[in-house]
Amino acid sequence: MMLNLDFAFLTGEVLSGYVVKGFIFSIQLTLVAMLGGIILGTLLALMRLSGKPWLVMPAAAYVNTMRSIPLVMVILWFFLLIPLVTGRPLGAEMSAIITFTLFEAAYYSEIMRAGIQSVSRGQVSAGYAIGMTYSQTMRIVVLPQAFRNMLPVLLTQTIILFQDTSLVYAIGAYDMLKGFEIVGKNFNRPVETYLVAALIYFIISFSLSYLVKRLQTRISIIR
Amino acid sequence: MIDINNISKWYGQFQVLKDCSTKINKGEVVVVCGPSGSGKSTLIKCVNGLEPFQQGDVVVNGVSVGDPKTNLPKLRSHVGMVFQHFELFPHMTITDNLVIGQTRVLGRSREEAQERGVKLLDRVGLISQAAKFPGQLSGGQQQRVAIARALAMDPICMLFDEPTSALDPEMINEVLDVMVELATEGMTMMVVTHEMGFARKVAHRVIFMDQGSIVEDATKDEFFGTPRSERAQLFLSKILSH
């Protein structure tokens, strides 16, 4: 079989007309879900480490549930359930943003939990000893160190998140992949468009992981 | 200043503190010594409530540590503590280590806190290290910064938990010098240490602990003259002979 590849139709005009809009959403989704996921994930991690059963149990249940369900199903269910609960549809893009934040929080929380545990007990004691409250000790002493220790892992998780954003095809949200898909249909060139889409995901993810590796050696705290 | 009244503490079945009582008056320097595992570190951590205890009470400057209604952060903010492993905040500069408690806990302005911090850094002889991070300093220097950090809070008393045990031998004296100076200025100090030279020089009283109990609580002269308990005599002969 001959692959008669022809990329001539992928002009700048076509790309900016169909793909850029989707690309911007993919980035938006990644950044919002990362930020929201890390904040929510940190709260979940603090709950799990609090030692208080009424905080530990709901947080553990949430994290374990999210980590046991395929992401694409969470995306679908959230999209289908929300209109049933609120009575009006949320829109595929908004639904995707909320779902990804909630889902990624489970993964970020496990990373932050490990990060918090990597900070020694003595640091907590030192915070307490100069009169800091629990919340001050966490915010000023523990979390900044946990965050720095875990930054490479958090960013690696974000790269995975970026790749996973393509799963919003399940609910028809307009992301980068969707843009390429439409172009492929319009010009009847699905093979070429999917190839280019894959190439772009690869270039972005690969260069980001390279940067993470570089960062790793630079940011570690001097001890 | 510090009243320790019959405190007992258990880790599960194991009793780490057995009915310990002592009293430290204002301006007094008390050295706590004893073999490892004797509960001396646990005892000193009970004084500022870093370790909870099940029985008895500790009263610091009229405030009960064991009372659940006590505002522990407030109490701790004027009880200085120095740890075996320094526990400076590694992600902050030396200056920020000295400033953070003053601004966030005592509510001082950054300028005021910095001024106080600089003064104390100068006092421990480390003014040139102000912009560095803890990891760039030697152990002895870090411990001196840790003492300055505690002093920056204007404590009414200071607790030292084996402040020289994690140091290389040649760095022990620079830390002890700072502590001796503090003691001679009249700071109330409770010091867990094996440095008997320090005890001889500045301590008013020496407490000897063994297996969770206070075995001996004597004035310095009594303690180094003729310790009453056999256990303390044995301990002394072991650590003084080398």
Short mmCIF file of C-alpha atoms in Angstrom, two decimals, chain B residues 78-172:
data_model
loop_
_atom_site.label_atom_id
_atom_site.label_comp_id
_atom_site.label_asym_id
_atom_site.label_seq_id
_atom_site.Cartn_x
_atom_site.Cartn_y
_atom_site.Cartn_z
CA HIS B 78 8.27 33.67 73.99
CA VAL B 79 9.93 30.38 74.88
CA GLY B 80 13.00 30.02 72.67
CA MET B 81 14.07 26.58 71.53
CA VAL B 82 17.25 25.34 69.90
CA PHE B 83 17.29 21.89 68.31
CA GLN B 84 19.94 19.23 67.90
CA HIS B 85 19.72 19.45 64.10
CA PHE B 86 19.42 23.27 63.97
CA GLU B 87 16.21 23.16 61.91
CA LEU B 88 16.80 26.43 60.15
CA PHE B 89 14.38 26.88 57.28
CA PRO B 90 16.48 25.76 54.30
CA HIS B 91 14.44 27.63 51.69
CA MET B 92 15.01 31.03 53.33
CA THR B 93 18.07 33.21 53.66
CA ILE B 94 19.68 33.61 57.07
CA THR B 95 18.08 37.04 57.39
CA ASP B 96 14.65 35.69 56.54
CA ASN B 97 15.11 32.90 59.07
CA LEU B 98 15.55 35.58 61.72
CA VAL B 99 12.79 37.83 60.40
CA ILE B 100 9.97 35.40 59.65
CA GLY B 101 8.90 34.68 63.23
CA GLN B 102 9.10 38.31 64.25
CA THR B 103 6.88 39.51 61.42
CA ARG B 104 4.43 36.62 61.17
CA VAL B 105 4.10 35.76 64.85
CA LEU B 106 4.94 38.94 66.75
CA GLY B 107 3.57 41.27 64.09
CA ARG B 108 6.67 43.44 63.86
CA SER B 109 7.35 45.43 60.73
CA ARG B 110 9.90 44.03 58.32
CA GLU B 111 12.29 46.94 59.03
CA GLU B 112 12.07 46.49 62.78
CA ALA B 113 12.51 42.72 62.47
CA GLN B 114 15.45 43.10 60.16
CA GLU B 115 17.14 45.56 62.48
CA ARG B 116 16.71 43.18 65.40
CA GLY B 117 17.89 40.27 63.26
CA VAL B 118 21.02 42.06 62.13
CA LYS B 119 21.85 42.97 65.71
CA LEU B 120 21.59 39.33 66.79
CA LEU B 121 23.54 38.06 63.79
CA ASP B 122 26.28 40.46 64.74
CA ARG B 123 26.15 39.18 68.28
CA VAL B 124 26.71 35.57 67.20
CA GLY B 125 29.43 36.78 64.84
CA LEU B 126 27.73 35.94 61.56
CA ILE B 127 26.78 39.29 60.11
CA SER B 128 28.67 38.50 56.91
CA GLN B 129 26.49 35.46 56.26
CA ALA B 130 23.17 37.34 56.27
CA ALA B 131 22.36 36.84 52.60
CA LYS B 132 23.35 33.18 52.45
CA PHE B 133 21.17 30.11 52.76
CA PRO B 134 21.49 27.72 55.74
CA GLY B 135 22.95 24.99 53.53
CA GLN B 136 25.94 27.23 52.75
CA LEU B 137 26.92 27.49 56.43
CA SER B 138 28.82 25.06 58.63
CA GLY B 139 26.99 23.21 61.37
CA GLY B 140 28.37 25.46 64.08
CA GLN B 141 27.37 28.56 62.16
CA GLN B 142 23.89 27.18 61.55
CA GLN B 143 23.43 26.47 65.23
CA ARG B 144 24.50 30.00 66.13
CA VAL B 145 21.94 31.33 63.65
CA ALA B 146 19.35 29.04 65.26
CA ILE B 147 20.15 30.58 68.64
CA ALA B 148 19.84 34.06 67.12
CA ARG B 149 16.51 33.07 65.57
CA ALA B 150 15.19 32.05 68.97
CA LEU B 151 16.54 35.22 70.60
CA ALA B 152 14.92 37.38 67.93
CA MET B 153 11.58 36.54 69.51
CA ASP B 154 12.72 38.13 72.79
CA PRO B 155 12.14 34.94 74.78
CA ILE B 156 11.64 34.89 78.54
CA CYS B 157 13.58 31.61 78.70
CA MET B 158 15.53 29.35 76.36
CA LEU B 159 15.37 25.60 75.87
CA PHE B 160 18.34 23.80 74.32
CA ASP B 161 17.85 20.24 73.13
CA GLU B 162 21.35 18.74 72.70
CA PRO B 163 22.57 21.81 70.82
CA THR B 164 26.08 20.46 70.19
CA SER B 165 25.43 16.75 69.65
CA ALA B 166 25.25 16.99 65.86
CA LEU B 167 28.35 19.14 65.54
CA ASP B 168 31.89 18.29 64.55
CA PRO B 169 34.15 18.60 67.61
CA GLU B 170 35.92 21.72 66.39
CA MET B 171 32.61 23.56 66.10
CA ILE B 172 31.24 22.78 69.53
#
